[in-house]
Amino acid sequence: MSSKDKVGILRNWDIGFVRGMEISEREDWIHFPYLTGPCRSMMEDIAKCIHKHLGPLLCQTKSPPDVTHFTSPRGNAEGSFILRSGANLSQVKFVLGSWIHCRLGVGTLNAATLIVMLGPDNDVPHFMFEVIENDSSNLILLLDLLPRKDLVCSPEYLKAFYEDSELERYRQSVEKAYHSQSYVPSSLYVRSAVSPTALLFKFRDLLAPNDLNLLVKELIHPTAKNVFGTWFHAFSHIGTTRPKAEGEEKSVILERDEQIRRMGIEKDLSSNLPKLFGQEIADRVIAAIRKGE
Amino acid sequence: MALTFASLLQTTSPFSTNSIKISVLGTSLKAAKKLTKHTAQFKCNGVAGELSMSEPADKWVQFPHLCDSGRRLMEEVASMIETQLDSQLNPCCTPADVRSFKNADVDSEGSVNIKSGAQGSKIDFVLGSWLHCKTPFGVLNIATIIGMVNPQTDAPHLLFEFIQSGQSSLVLVLDLLPRKDLVLDPDYLKWFYEDTKLDAPREALYKAQQAQPYVSSSLYVRSIVSPTAILVKINSELQSTAGTADGMEKIINDVVEPAAKEVVRIWLDAILTRGRPVDDFEKDLLLKRDNMIKTKGVEVDLSSNMPRLFGQDVTDRVVAAFRKGI
């Protein structure tokens, strides 16, 4: 082999090595630049957890650059939607991380979301985590394992994924917290899609940024981690011991997941994104979500 | 007085749609024989019968132990249902010892009154009941009105529970229970829950200073209720006329009654107008789902406190009446 060839091979190996580093460094596949302090740490930590536990099952994002970052024509709002499709779509459909930041009049609004949507081979619940922060004095939390089945007809599903888990205990610990009130989403569909142990809370009139920081650091972040842990246990252990969904059952799960994506995720974006960013950006974001990558 | 009755025993498979099981229990027959007056004629599945009853057929249910405004509310709602559903309901044929029972110490009593749906109606049965219990913590009154719909229509069921403990505490459960998986069927959600503005009475009630959300300890119960379910705890001590009987009466009159009547009005409209016919394939699914709601949801709720308060015997009789829908 000539020395020239050796250099060639070495260069290729270098490139491969660098690419490998890039992929593994994607544990920070999403940043939340407008969140601060414990709120930012929390979202980035859960995003890292998702990468750490699901990384090998996910592709890199193929979301176009004008979906992974966009600004409103007026310049008062910015957003980012990053989707990573599952390597095996029947197992993991996609992971979505997003944030929206806008300055309205005297105040600011920050919304941050992390969702894991699974594929129809299994009936493990989806993972949903959303935080909406207003001026560091109000916080809304949505944290849940979204059921894949009609719980009324499936008490064994309710037992396997919810009753036998610690989810109710986590929910109650936040319910008891000072300043916590129950949050009722304006969308009836979202109210229907969440589980009986969903954490839907608002924290109002927190007097100082420090109140919010303390709340997030001491309660919400650990709870989010616990709930994600419960979800991952469901995915990696409970899900793998359950019979694979087939035939009629599988097509119902598929249809249900489609409705959750349409009515739970898309519908809200279709009505709010155009107001902040215009129809063009809204359409691009929804197209990316439909593609799931 | 001649006592003739029709005893229809048909095997019911969980998926059959038209057959109902009616039998009059031996013990309650004896009780009925001793009473006079009021023979009811009815037709169940084309078979005519006569039954003696202990009370006039026109008073389906009363609520003697509630506070004034609570009693008025529950009796007016019972009356609304009876009047508007009218010929869709049979007279009440509940055995006398289910229409009235007491515990061994005679310090707690109850009443369960069921009117089954008439031939061809959309109603499975309506139930009006109350439990009045003296506990070490005070007096507990549980008043319930349930409207179970049959698979002839896809209209929601009605669940209304009015639970008063002491003078200042009230728990309300008021909901139109969906017949379908709303996540899979957003059109059903829109038709019965969004287009009817069913969330408006809920929102109004939740705004009241004295109202806090009530979270059922049963995850299953949480999953059967709709997204517009009213699940509240009302504490009349959280206001200026704190702790007085008047305080609670006022809240019931001003806040609870308008919301409750609006929800019941929407339910009756769903039965009479909005409900849609169900095709044969869907009937089986509806029946299966309804049976789950009845057994896991309502029956468990009915039988959870009763054994402790009234003994197993009474509980069994009440549950049997509920299962038979009569």
CSV table of C-alpha atoms in Angstrom, one decimal, chain A residues 27-148:
chain,number,residue,atom,x,y,z
A,27,GLU,CA,-27.3,14.2,23.7
A,28,ASP,CA,-27.8,18.0,23.5
A,29,TRP,CA,-29.9,17.6,20.4
A,30,ILE,CA,-32.0,20.5,21.5
A,31,HIS,CA,-31.3,23.6,23.5
A,32,PHE,CA,-33.8,25.9,25.2
A,33,PRO,CA,-32.0,29.3,24.9
A,34,TYR,CA,-34.8,31.5,26.3
A,35,LEU,CA,-35.4,29.5,29.4
A,36,THR,CA,-33.2,30.3,32.3
A,37,GLY,CA,-31.9,28.7,35.5
A,38,PRO,CA,-33.5,25.6,36.8
A,39,CYS,CA,-36.2,25.6,34.1
A,40,ARG,CA,-33.6,25.5,31.4
A,41,SER,CA,-31.6,22.8,33.2
A,42,MET,CA,-34.7,20.7,33.6
A,43,MET,CA,-35.8,20.8,30.0
A,44,GLU,CA,-32.2,20.1,28.7
A,45,ASP,CA,-31.8,17.4,31.3
A,46,ILE,CA,-35.0,15.5,30.2
A,47,ALA,CA,-33.9,16.0,26.6
A,48,LYS,CA,-30.6,14.4,27.5
A,49,CYS,CA,-32.4,11.5,29.3
A,50,ILE,CA,-34.4,10.9,26.1
A,51,HIS,CA,-31.3,10.8,24.1
A,52,LYS,CA,-29.4,8.6,26.6
A,53,HIS,CA,-32.2,6.0,26.8
A,54,LEU,CA,-33.5,6.1,23.3
A,55,GLY,CA,-30.5,7.3,21.3
A,56,PRO,CA,-29.7,4.1,19.5
A,57,LEU,CA,-33.3,3.8,18.5
A,58,LEU,CA,-33.5,7.3,17.0
A,59,CYS,CA,-32.3,8.8,13.8
A,60,GLN,CA,-30.7,12.2,13.6
A,61,THR,CA,-33.1,15.0,12.9
A,62,LYS,CA,-34.0,15.6,9.3
A,63,SER,CA,-36.1,18.7,10.1
A,64,PRO,CA,-35.3,21.5,7.7
A,65,PRO,CA,-33.3,24.4,9.1
A,66,ASP,CA,-36.3,26.8,8.8
A,67,VAL,CA,-38.2,24.5,11.1
A,68,THR,CA,-35.4,24.0,13.6
A,69,HIS,CA,-35.3,27.7,14.0
A,70,PHE,CA,-37.6,30.5,12.9
A,71,THR,CA,-38.4,34.1,13.8
A,72,SER,CA,-41.7,36.0,13.4
A,73,PRO,CA,-41.9,38.7,10.7
A,74,ARG,CA,-42.3,41.3,13.4
A,75,GLY,CA,-39.3,39.9,15.2
A,76,ASN,CA,-41.1,39.6,18.6
A,77,ALA,CA,-41.2,35.8,18.5
A,78,GLU,CA,-38.9,32.9,17.9
A,79,GLY,CA,-39.3,29.1,17.8
A,80,SER,CA,-37.7,25.8,17.2
A,81,PHE,CA,-39.1,22.4,16.3
A,82,ILE,CA,-36.8,19.4,16.2
A,83,LEU,CA,-38.1,16.0,15.2
A,84,ARG,CA,-36.1,12.7,15.3
A,85,SER,CA,-37.8,9.8,13.7
A,86,GLY,CA,-37.4,6.3,15.1
A,87,ALA,CA,-35.0,4.0,13.4
A,88,ASN,CA,-37.8,1.4,13.4
A,89,LEU,CA,-41.0,3.4,13.0
A,90,SER,CA,-43.1,0.5,14.3
A,91,GLN,CA,-41.4,0.8,17.6
A,92,VAL,CA,-40.7,4.5,18.0
A,93,LYS,CA,-42.5,6.9,15.7
A,94,PHE,CA,-40.7,10.1,16.6
A,95,VAL,CA,-39.3,12.3,19.3
A,96,LEU,CA,-40.2,15.9,19.3
A,97,GLY,CA,-38.5,18.7,21.1
A,98,SER,CA,-39.7,22.3,20.7
A,99,TRP,CA,-39.7,25.8,22.2
A,100,ILE,CA,-41.5,29.0,21.5
A,101,HIS,CA,-40.5,32.3,22.9
A,102,CYS,CA,-42.5,35.5,22.4
A,103,ARG,CA,-42.5,39.0,23.8
A,104,LEU,CA,-46.0,40.4,24.1
A,105,GLY,CA,-46.4,43.9,25.3
A,106,VAL,CA,-44.6,44.1,28.6
A,107,GLY,CA,-44.4,40.3,29.3
A,108,THR,CA,-42.7,37.3,27.8
A,109,LEU,CA,-44.1,33.8,27.2
A,110,ASN,CA,-42.0,30.7,26.9
A,111,ALA,CA,-43.4,27.3,26.0
A,112,ALA,CA,-41.1,24.2,25.9
A,113,THR,CA,-42.2,20.7,24.9
A,114,LEU,CA,-40.7,17.1,24.8
A,115,ILE,CA,-42.8,14.3,23.4
A,116,VAL,CA,-42.0,10.6,22.6
A,117,MET,CA,-44.6,9.1,20.2
A,118,LEU,CA,-44.3,5.3,19.9
A,119,GLY,CA,-45.2,3.1,17.0
A,120,PRO,CA,-48.0,0.5,16.7
A,121,ASP,CA,-45.9,-2.6,17.5
A,122,ASN,CA,-46.3,-2.0,21.2
A,123,ASP,CA,-49.1,-0.4,23.3
A,124,VAL,CA,-46.8,1.4,25.7
A,125,PRO,CA,-48.0,4.9,26.6
A,126,HIS,CA,-46.5,8.0,24.8
A,127,PHE,CA,-44.5,10.4,26.9
A,128,MET,CA,-45.5,14.1,27.1
A,129,PHE,CA,-43.9,16.9,28.9
A,130,GLU,CA,-44.7,20.6,28.5
A,131,VAL,CA,-43.9,23.6,30.4
A,132,ILE,CA,-45.4,27.1,29.8
A,133,GLU,CA,-43.7,29.9,31.7
A,134,ASN,CA,-45.0,33.5,31.8
A,135,ASP,CA,-42.8,36.2,33.1
A,136,SER,CA,-41.1,33.9,35.7
A,137,SER,CA,-44.2,34.3,37.9
A,138,ASN,CA,-46.6,31.8,36.4
A,139,LEU,CA,-45.9,28.3,35.3
A,140,ILE,CA,-48.1,25.6,33.7
A,141,LEU,CA,-47.1,22.0,33.7
A,142,LEU,CA,-48.4,19.1,31.6
A,143,LEU,CA,-46.6,15.8,32.3
A,144,ASP,CA,-48.2,12.5,31.4
A,145,LEU,CA,-48.0,9.0,30.0
A,146,LEU,CA,-50.7,9.2,27.3
A,147,PRO,CA,-52.7,5.9,27.1
A,148,ARG,CA,-52.7,3.9,23.8
